[in-house]
mmCIF file of C-alpha atoms in Angstrom:
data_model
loop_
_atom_site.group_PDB
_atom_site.id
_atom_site.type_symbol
_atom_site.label_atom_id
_atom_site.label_comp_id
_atom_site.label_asym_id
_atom_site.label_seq_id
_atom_site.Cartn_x
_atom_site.Cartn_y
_atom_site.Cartn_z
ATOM 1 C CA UNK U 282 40.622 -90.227 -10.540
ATOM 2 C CA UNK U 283 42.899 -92.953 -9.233
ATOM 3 C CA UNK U 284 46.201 -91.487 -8.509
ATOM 4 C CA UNK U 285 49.167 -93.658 -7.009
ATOM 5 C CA UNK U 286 51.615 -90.801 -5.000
ATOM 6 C CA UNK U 287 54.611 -92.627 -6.105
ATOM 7 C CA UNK U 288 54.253 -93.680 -9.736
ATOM 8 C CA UNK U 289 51.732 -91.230 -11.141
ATOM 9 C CA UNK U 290 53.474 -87.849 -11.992
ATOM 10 C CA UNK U 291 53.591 -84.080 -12.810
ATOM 11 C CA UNK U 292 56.496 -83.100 -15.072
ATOM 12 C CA UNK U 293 58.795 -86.122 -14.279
ATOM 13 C CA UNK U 294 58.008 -85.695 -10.134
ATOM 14 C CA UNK U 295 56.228 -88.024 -8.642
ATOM 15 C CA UNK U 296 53.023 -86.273 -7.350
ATOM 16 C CA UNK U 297 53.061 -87.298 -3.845
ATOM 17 C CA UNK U 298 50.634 -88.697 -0.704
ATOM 18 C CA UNK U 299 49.448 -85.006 -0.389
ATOM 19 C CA UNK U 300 48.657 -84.204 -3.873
ATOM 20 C CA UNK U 301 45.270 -83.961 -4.318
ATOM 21 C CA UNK U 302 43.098 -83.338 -1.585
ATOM 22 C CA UNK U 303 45.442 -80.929 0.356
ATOM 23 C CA UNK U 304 45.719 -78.249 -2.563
ATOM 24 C CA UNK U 305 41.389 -77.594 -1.473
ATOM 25 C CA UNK U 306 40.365 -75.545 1.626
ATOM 26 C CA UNK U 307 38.125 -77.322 4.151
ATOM 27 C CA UNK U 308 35.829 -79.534 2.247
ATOM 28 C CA UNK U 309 35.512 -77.510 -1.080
ATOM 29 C CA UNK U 310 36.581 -79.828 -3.003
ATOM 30 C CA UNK U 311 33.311 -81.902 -3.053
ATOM 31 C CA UNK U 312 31.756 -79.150 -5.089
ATOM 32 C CA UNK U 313 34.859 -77.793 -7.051
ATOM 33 C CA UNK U 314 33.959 -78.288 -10.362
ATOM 34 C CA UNK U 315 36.951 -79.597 -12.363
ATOM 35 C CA UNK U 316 34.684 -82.135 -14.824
ATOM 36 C CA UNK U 317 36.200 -83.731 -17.709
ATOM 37 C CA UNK U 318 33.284 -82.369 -20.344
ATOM 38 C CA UNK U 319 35.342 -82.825 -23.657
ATOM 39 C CA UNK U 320 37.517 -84.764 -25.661
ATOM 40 C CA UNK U 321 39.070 -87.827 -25.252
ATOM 41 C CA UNK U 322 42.085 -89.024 -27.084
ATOM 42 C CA UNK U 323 43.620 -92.673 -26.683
ATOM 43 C CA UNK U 324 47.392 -94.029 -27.881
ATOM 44 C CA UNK U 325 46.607 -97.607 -28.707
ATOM 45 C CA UNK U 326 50.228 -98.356 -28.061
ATOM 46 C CA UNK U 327 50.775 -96.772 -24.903
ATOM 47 C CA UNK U 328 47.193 -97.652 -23.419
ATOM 48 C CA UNK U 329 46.610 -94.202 -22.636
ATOM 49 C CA UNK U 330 43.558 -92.124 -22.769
ATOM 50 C CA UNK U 331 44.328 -88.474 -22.747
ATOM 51 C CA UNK U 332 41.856 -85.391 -21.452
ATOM 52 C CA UNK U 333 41.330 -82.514 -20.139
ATOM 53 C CA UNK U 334 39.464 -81.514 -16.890
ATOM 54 C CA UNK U 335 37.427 -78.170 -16.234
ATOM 55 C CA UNK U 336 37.559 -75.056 -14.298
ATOM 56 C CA UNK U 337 37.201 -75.103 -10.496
ATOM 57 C CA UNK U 338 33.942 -73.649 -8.676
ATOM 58 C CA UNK U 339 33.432 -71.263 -7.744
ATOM 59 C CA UNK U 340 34.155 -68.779 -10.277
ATOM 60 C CA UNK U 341 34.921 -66.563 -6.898
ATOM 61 C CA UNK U 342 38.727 -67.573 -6.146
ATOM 62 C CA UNK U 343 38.442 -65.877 -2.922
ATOM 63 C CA UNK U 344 36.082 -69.073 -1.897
ATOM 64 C CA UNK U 345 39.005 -71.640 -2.963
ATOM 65 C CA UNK U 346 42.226 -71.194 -2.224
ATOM 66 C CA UNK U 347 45.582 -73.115 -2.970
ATOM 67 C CA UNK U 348 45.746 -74.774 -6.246
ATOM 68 C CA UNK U 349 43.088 -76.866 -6.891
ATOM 69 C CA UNK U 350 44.202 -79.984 -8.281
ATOM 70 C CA UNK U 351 43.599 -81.555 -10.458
ATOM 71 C CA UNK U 352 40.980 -78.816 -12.213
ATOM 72 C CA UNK U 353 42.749 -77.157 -15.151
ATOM 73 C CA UNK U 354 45.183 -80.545 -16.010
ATOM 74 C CA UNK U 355 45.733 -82.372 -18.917
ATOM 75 C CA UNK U 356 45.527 -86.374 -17.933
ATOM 76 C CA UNK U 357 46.877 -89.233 -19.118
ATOM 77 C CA UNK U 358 45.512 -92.809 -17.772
ATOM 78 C CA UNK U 359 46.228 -96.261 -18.081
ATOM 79 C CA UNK U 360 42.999 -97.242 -20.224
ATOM 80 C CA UNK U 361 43.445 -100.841 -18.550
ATOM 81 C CA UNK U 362 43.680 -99.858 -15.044
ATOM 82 C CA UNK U 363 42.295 -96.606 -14.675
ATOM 83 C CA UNK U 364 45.226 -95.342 -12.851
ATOM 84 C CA UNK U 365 46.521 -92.156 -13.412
ATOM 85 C CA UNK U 366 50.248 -92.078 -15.499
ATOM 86 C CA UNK U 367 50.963 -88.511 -15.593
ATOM 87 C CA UNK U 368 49.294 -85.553 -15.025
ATOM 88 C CA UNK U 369 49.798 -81.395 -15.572
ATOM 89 C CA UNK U 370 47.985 -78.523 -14.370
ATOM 90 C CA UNK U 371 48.275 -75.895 -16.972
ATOM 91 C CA UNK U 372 46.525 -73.434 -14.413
ATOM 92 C CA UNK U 373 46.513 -73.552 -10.772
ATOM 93 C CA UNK U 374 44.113 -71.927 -8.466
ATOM 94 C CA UNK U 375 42.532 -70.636 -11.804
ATOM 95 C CA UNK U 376 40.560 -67.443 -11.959
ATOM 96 C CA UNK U 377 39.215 -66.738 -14.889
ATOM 97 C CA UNK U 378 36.922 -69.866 -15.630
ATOM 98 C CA UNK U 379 39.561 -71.123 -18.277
ATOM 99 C CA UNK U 380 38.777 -74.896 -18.963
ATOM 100 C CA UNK U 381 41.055 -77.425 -19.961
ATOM 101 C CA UNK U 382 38.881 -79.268 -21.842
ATOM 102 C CA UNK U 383 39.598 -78.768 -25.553
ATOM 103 C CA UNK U 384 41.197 -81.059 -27.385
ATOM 104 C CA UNK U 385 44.409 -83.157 -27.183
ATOM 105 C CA UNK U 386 45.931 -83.838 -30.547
ATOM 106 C CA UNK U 387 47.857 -86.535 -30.893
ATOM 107 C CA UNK U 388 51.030 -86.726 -33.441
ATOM 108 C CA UNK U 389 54.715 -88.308 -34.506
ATOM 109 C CA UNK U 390 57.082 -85.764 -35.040
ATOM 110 C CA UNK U 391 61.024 -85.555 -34.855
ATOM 111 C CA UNK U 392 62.287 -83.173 -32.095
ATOM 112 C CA UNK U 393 66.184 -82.775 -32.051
ATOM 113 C CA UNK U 394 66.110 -85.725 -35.006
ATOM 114 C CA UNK U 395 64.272 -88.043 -33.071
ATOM 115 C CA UNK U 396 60.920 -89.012 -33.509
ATOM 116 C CA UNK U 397 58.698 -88.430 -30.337
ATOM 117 C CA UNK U 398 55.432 -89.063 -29.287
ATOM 118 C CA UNK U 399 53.619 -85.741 -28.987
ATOM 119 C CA UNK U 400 50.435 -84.107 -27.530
ATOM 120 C CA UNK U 401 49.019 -80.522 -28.648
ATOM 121 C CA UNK U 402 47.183 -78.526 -26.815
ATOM 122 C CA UNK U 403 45.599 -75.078 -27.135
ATOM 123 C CA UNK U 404 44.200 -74.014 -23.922
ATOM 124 C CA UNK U 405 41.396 -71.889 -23.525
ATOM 125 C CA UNK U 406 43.916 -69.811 -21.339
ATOM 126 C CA UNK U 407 45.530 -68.692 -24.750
ATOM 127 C CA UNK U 408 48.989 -71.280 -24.214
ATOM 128 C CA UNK U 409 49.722 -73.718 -26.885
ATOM 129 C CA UNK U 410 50.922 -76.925 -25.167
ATOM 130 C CA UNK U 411 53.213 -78.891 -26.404
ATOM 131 C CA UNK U 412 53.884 -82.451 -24.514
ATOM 132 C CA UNK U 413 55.813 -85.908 -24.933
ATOM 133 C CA UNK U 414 52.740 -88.397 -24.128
ATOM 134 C CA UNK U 415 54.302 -91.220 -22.953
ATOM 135 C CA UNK U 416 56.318 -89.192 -20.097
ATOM 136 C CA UNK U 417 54.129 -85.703 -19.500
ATOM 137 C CA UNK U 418 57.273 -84.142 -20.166
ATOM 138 C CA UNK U 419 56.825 -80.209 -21.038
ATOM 139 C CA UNK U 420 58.269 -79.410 -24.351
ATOM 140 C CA UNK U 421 56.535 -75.979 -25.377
ATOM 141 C CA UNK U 422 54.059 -73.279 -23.930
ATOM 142 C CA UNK U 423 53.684 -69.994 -25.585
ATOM 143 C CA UNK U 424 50.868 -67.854 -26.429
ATOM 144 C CA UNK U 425 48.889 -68.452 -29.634
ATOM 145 C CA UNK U 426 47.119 -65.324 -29.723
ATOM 146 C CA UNK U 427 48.619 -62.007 -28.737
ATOM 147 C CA UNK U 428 46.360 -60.699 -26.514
ATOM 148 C CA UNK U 429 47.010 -63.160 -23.724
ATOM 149 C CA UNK U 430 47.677 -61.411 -20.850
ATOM 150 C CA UNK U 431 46.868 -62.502 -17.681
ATOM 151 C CA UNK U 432 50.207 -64.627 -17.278
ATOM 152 C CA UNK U 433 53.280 -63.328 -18.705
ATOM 153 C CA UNK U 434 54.204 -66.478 -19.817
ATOM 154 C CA UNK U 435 55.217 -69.988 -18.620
ATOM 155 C CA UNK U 436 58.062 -70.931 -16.128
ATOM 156 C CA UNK U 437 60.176 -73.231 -18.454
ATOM 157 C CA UNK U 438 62.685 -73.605 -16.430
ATOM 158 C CA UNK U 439 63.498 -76.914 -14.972
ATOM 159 C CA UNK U 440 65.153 -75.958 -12.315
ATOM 160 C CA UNK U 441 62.881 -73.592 -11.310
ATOM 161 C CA UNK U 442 60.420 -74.462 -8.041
ATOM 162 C CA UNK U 443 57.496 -72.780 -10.233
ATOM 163 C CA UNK U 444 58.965 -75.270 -13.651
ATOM 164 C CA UNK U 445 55.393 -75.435 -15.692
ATOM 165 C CA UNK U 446 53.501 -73.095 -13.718
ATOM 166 C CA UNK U 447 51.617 -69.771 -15.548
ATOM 167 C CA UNK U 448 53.458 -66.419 -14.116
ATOM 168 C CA UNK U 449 50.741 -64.715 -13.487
ATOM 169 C CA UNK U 450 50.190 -60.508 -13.725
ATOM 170 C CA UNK U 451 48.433 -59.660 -11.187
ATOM 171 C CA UNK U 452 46.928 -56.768 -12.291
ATOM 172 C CA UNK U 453 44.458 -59.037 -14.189
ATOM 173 C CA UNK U 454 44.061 -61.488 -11.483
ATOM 174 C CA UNK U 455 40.688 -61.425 -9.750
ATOM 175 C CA UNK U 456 41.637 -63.045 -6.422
ATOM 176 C CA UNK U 457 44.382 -59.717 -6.337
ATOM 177 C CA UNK U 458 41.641 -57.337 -5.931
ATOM 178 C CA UNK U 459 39.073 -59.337 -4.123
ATOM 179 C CA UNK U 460 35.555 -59.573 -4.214
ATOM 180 C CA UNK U 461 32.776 -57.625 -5.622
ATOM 181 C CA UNK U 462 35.771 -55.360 -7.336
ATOM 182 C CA UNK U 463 35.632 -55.462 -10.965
ATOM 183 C CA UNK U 464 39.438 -56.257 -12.735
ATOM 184 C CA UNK U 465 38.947 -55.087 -16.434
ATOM 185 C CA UNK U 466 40.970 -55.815 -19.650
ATOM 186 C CA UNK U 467 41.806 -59.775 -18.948
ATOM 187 C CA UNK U 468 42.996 -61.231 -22.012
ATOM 188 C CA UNK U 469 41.646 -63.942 -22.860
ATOM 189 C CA UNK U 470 37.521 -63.930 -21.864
ATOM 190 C CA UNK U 471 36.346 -66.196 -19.768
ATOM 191 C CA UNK U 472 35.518 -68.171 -23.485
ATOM 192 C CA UNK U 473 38.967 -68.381 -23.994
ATOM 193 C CA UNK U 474 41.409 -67.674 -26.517
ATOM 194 C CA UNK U 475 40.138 -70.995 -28.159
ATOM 195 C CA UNK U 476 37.094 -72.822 -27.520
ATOM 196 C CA UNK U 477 35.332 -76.452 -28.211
ATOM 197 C CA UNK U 478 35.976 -75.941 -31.646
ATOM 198 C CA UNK U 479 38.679 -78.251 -32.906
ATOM 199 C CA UNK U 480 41.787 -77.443 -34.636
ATOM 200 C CA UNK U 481 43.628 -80.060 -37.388
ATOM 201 C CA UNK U 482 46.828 -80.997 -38.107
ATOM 202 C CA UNK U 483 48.339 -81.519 -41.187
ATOM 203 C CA UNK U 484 51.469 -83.761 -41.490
ATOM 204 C CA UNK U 485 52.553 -82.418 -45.110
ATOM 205 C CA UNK U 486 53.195 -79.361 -44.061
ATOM 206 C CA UNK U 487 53.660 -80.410 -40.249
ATOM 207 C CA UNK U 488 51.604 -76.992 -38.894
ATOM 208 C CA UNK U 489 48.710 -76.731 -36.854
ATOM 209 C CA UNK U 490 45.212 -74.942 -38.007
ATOM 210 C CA UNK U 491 43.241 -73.177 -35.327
ATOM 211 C CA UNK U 492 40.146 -71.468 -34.956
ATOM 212 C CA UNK U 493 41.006 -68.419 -32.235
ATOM 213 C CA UNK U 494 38.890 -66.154 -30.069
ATOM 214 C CA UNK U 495 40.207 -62.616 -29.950
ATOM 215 C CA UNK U 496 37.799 -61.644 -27.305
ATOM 216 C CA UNK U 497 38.648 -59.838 -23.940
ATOM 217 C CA UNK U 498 36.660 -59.530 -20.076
ATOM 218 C CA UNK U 499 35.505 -57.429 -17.410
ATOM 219 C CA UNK U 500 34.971 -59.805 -14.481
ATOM 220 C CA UNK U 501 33.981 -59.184 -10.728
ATOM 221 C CA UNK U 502 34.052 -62.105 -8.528
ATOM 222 C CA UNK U 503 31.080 -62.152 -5.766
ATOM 223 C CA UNK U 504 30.288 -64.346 -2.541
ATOM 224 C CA UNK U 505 27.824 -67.784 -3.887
ATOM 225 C CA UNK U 506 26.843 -70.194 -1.708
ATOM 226 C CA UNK U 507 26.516 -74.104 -3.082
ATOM 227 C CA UNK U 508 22.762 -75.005 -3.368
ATOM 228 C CA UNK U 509 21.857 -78.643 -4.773
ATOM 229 C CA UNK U 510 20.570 -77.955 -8.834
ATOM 230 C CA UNK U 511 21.314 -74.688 -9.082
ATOM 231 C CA UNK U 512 23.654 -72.256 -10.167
ATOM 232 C CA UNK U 513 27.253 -72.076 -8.948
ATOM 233 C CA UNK U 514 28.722 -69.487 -10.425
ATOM 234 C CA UNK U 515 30.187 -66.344 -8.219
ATOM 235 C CA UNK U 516 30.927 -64.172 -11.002
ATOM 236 C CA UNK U 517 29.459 -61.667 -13.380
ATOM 237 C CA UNK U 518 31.337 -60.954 -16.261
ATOM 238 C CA UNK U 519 31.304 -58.304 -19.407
ATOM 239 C CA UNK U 520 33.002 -59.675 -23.263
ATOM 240 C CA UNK U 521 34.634 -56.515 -25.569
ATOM 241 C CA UNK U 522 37.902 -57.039 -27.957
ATOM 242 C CA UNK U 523 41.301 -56.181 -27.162
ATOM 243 C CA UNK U 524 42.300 -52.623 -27.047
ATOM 244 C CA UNK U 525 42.941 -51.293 -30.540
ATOM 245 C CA UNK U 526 40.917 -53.348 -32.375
ATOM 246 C CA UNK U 527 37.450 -54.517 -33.079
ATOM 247 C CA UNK U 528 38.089 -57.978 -34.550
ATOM 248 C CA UNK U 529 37.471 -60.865 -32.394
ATOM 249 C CA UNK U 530 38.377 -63.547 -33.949
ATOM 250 C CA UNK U 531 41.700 -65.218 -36.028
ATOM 251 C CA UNK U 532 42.113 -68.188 -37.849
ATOM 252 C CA UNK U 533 46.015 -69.451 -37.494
ATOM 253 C CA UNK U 534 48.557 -72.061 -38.301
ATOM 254 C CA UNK U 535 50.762 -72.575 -35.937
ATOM 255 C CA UNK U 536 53.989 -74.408 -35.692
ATOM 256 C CA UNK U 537 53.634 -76.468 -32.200
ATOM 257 C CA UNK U 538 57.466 -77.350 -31.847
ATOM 258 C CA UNK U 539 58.437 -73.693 -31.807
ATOM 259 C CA UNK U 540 55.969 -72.041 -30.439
ATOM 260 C CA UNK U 541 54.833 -69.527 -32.897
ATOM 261 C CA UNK U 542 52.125 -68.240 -35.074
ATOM 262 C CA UNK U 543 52.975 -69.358 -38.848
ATOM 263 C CA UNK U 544 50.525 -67.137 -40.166
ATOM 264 C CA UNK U 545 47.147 -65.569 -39.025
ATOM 265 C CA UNK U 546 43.811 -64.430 -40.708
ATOM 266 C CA UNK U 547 42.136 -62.013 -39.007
ATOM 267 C CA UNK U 548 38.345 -62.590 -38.803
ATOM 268 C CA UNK U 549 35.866 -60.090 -37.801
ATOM 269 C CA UNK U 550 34.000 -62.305 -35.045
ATOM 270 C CA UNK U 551 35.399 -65.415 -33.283
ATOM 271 C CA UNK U 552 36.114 -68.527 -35.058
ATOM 272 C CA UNK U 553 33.770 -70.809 -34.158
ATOM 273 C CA UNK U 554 34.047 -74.315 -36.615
ATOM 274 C CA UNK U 555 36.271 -76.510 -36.609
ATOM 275 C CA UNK U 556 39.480 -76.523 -38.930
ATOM 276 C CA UNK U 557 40.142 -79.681 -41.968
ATOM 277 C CA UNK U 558 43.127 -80.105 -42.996
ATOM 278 C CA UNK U 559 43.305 -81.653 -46.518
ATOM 279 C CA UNK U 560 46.040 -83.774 -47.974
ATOM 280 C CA UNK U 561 45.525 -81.773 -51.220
ATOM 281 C CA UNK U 562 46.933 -78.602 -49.050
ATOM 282 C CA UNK U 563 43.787 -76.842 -48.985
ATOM 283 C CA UNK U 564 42.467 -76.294 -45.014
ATOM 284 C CA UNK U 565 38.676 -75.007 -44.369
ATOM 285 C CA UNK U 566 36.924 -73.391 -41.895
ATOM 286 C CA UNK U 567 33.809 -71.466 -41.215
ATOM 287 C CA UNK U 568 32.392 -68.414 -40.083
ATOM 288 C CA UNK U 569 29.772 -66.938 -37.750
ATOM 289 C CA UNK U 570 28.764 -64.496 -40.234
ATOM 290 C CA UNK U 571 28.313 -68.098 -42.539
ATOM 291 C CA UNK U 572 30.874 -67.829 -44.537
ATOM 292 C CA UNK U 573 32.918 -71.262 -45.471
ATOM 293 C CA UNK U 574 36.029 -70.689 -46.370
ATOM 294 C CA UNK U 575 39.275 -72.373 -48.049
ATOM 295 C CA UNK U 576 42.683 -71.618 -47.548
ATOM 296 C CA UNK U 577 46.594 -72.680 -48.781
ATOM 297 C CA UNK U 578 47.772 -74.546 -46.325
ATOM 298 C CA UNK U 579 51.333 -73.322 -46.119
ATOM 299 C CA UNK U 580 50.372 -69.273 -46.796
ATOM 300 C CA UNK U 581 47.291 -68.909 -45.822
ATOM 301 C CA UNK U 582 46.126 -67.705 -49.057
ATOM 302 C CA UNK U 583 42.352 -67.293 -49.411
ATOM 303 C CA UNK U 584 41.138 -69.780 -52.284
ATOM 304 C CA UNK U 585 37.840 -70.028 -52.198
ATOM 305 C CA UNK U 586 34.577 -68.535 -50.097
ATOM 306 C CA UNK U 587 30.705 -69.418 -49.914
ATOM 307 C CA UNK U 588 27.875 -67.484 -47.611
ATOM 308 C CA UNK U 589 26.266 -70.394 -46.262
ATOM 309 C CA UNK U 590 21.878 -69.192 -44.865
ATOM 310 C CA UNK U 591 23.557 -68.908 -41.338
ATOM 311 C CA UNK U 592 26.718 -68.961 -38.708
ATOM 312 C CA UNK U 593 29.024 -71.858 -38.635
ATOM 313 C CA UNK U 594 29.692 -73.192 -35.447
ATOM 314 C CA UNK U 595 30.021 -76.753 -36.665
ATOM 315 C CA UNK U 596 33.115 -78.892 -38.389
ATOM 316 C CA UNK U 597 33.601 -78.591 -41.871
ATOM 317 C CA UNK U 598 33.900 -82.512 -42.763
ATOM 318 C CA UNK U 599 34.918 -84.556 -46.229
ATOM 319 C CA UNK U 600 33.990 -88.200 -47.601
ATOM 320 C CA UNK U 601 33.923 -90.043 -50.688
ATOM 321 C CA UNK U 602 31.496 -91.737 -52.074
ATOM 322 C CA UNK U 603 31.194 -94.187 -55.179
ATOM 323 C CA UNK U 604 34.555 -92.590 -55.890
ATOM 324 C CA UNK U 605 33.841 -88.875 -55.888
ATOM 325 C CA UNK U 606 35.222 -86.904 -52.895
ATOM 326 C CA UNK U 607 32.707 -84.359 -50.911
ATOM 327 C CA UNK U 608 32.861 -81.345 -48.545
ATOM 328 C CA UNK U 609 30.154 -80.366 -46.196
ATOM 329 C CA UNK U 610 29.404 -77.864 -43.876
ATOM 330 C CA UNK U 611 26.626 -77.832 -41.363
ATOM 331 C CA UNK U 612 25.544 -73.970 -40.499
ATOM 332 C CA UNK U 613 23.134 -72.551 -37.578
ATOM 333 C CA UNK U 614 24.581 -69.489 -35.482
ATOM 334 C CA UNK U 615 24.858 -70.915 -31.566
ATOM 335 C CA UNK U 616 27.346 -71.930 -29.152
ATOM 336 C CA UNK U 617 28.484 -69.437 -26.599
ATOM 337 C CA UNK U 618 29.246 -66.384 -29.444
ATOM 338 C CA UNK U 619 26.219 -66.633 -31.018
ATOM 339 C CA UNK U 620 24.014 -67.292 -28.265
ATOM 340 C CA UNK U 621 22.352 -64.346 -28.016
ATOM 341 C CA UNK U 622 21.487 -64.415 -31.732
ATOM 342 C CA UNK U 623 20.125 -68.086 -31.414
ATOM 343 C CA UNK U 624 18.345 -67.553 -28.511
ATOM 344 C CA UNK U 625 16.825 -64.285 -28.710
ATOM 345 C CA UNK U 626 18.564 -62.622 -26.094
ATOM 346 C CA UNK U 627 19.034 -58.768 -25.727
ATOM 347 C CA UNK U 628 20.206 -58.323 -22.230
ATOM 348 C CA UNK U 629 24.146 -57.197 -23.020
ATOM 349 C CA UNK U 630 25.195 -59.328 -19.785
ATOM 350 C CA UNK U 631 23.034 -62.561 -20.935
ATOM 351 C CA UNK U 632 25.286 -65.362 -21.790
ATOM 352 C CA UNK U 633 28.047 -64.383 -19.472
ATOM 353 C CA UNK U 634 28.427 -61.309 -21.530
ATOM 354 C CA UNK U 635 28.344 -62.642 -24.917
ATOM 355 C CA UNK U 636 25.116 -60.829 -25.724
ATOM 356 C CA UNK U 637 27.101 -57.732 -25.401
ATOM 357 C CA UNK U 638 30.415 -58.448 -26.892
ATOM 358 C CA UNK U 639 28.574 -60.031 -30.252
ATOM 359 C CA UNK U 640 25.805 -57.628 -30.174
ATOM 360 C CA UNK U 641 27.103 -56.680 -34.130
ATOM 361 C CA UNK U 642 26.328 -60.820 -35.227
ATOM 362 C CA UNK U 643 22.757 -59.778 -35.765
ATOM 363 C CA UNK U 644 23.867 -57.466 -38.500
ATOM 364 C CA UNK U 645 25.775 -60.353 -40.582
ATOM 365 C CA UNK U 646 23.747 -63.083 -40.266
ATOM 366 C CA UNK U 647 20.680 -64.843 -39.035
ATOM 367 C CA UNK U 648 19.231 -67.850 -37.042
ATOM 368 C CA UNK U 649 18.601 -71.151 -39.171
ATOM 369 C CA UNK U 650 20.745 -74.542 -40.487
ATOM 370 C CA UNK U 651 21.239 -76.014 -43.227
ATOM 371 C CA UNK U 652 23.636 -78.525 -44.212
ATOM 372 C CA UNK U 653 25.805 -77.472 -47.477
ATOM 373 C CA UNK U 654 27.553 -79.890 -49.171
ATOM 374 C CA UNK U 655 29.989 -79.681 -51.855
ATOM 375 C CA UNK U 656 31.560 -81.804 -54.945
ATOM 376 C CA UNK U 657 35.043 -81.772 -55.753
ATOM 377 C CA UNK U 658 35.852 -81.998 -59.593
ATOM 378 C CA UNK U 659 35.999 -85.255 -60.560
ATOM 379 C CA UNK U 660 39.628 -87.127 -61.005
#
């Protein structure tokens, strides 16, 4: 990533000559993981792309200290040039294989009555982000699902030497205890509070529709040493829901200049689709147990619900065509959730733990795909 000390920066700062490198131990960094593996967003006016980059290896913190830069960061580059414009670290030195590589949602919205140039973000560390894209400039981080515990919440604070940075609880911080010592109850799971599937954003009602993981960890860091084409891991890791509940998933709108949850359906597994938002004020989504579902856009309201053969883990898309307008849903249980259903697994710490923590999938639905499509009513 091409980084210029003085012009590229980090919250209005300019990052600095020592930046980068510095923040690894020794010569880590040439095997520290931090890969940009998802989404790319680009602001034709600004000439920006915008992504996210991954977690740092090894999952063993102990192995890589200091802050790791720039794993964990949102990124915005000059599409031209290449050159960095501004970058942010949502989570430094992070511990808990949290990956910054979901999506970056870009919208117009008015903020104090004037318009701004915005990027949302839901982190797989459980913080909504909430950014001005043409200056990095940190507008909002809170929690979007209440679980989130491992950082008490973010320094928002200007003034403050840790402004942006996660305030972390130690009790549920790996690199606390050290290795081969197990740290239980970390909220979110190493899948995160939100994972590759996308949320939407609809600007009638100016709220944000997101497909949640309500899923917590066990997770004991161990000693791995870097061998060429294989696995680089340093952690094993256990999946169970929060305390007091056995849900795992939510499906939420959420209003990204405040902060907060707008309203919240609580799912039995995670939600693994992707959200559409519909100018007609209807949203969809799917369900592992295959269920596709519509809902009011400004309530929340259930409308409408179809078992599809098998687990959604796709997007729910819509098109027209020779004037008629069309939803369709491709099901077939997978992804990280369902992979122990997909793949035949039984071991309960296969699939770093998810074979465990959605050992009930089996009863709910079944391996296959199919692609469902539906007709609206004609106009």
């Amino acid at each position: 990533m091409l980084v210029d000390p003085a012009k590229t920066t980090e919250l209005g700062r300019p990052v600095g000559p020592d930046s980068s490198l510095t923040s690894w131990e020794g010569e880590q960094w040439k095997t520290g993981g931090g890969c940009a593996w998802g989404w790319f967003s680009y602001d034709p006016d600004l000439d920006l792309v915008y992504y996210g980059t991954g977690n740092p290896s090894t999952w063993n913190p102990a192995q890589r200290p200091g802050d790791n830069r720039w794993a964990m960061a949102i990124v915005a580059r000059d599409a031209t040039t290449g050159m960095a414009r501004w970058v942010y670290q949502m989570t430094p030195h992070d511990q808990w294989d949290y990956d910054g590589v979901n999506e970056m949602i870009l919208t117009d919205q008015e903020v104090g009555g004037q318009k701004r140039r915005l990027l949302t973000h839901f982190d797989r560390n459980g913080f909504g982000y909430t950014l001005d894209r043409a200056t990095g400039a940190l507008l909002v981080a809170e929690k979007f699902d209440p679980s989130v515990n491992w950082a008490k919440r973010i320094e928002l604070d200007p003034a403050s030497p840790a402004y942006g940075r996660p305030v972390v609880d130690e009790r549920y911080a790996p690199g606390t205890t050290g290795e081969d010592e197990t740290v239980t109850g970390i909220c979110p799971g190493a899948l995160g509070a939100k994972n590759q599937q996308p949320a939407a954003y609809s600007p009638a009602t100016g709220l944000f529709y997101v497909p949640t993981n309500h899923m917590c960890m066990d997770y004991e860091p161990f000693h791995v040493t870097y061998t060429p084409g294989q696995p680089y891991v340093g952690a094993t890791l256990t999946l169970h829901p929060p305390p007091g509940t056995d849900r795992t998933g939510a499906f939420i709108a959420w209003d990204n200049l405040l902060g907060r949850i707008k309203w919240s359906i609580p799912e039995p597994f995670s939600v693994w689709s992707g959200a559409l938002a519909t100018a007609g004020g209807v949203v969809f989504y799917g369900t592992l147990e295959g269920y596709l579902k519509a809902v009011d856009a400004v309530t929340g309201r259930e409308l409408y619900r179809f078992k599809t053969p098998s687990g959604i883990v796709g997007n729910v898309t819509t098109y027209m065509h020779d004037g008629r307008q069309y939803v369709a849903v491709l099901s077939g249980i997978g992804g990280w959730a369902g992979i122990g259903l997909a793949a035949g697994l039984t071991d309960p710490a296969e699939g770093s733990g998810a074979v465990g923590g959605y050992a009930a999938l089996s009863q709910y639905t079944a391996a296959g795909g199919q692609l469902t499509v539906f007709a609206l009513p004609e106009p």
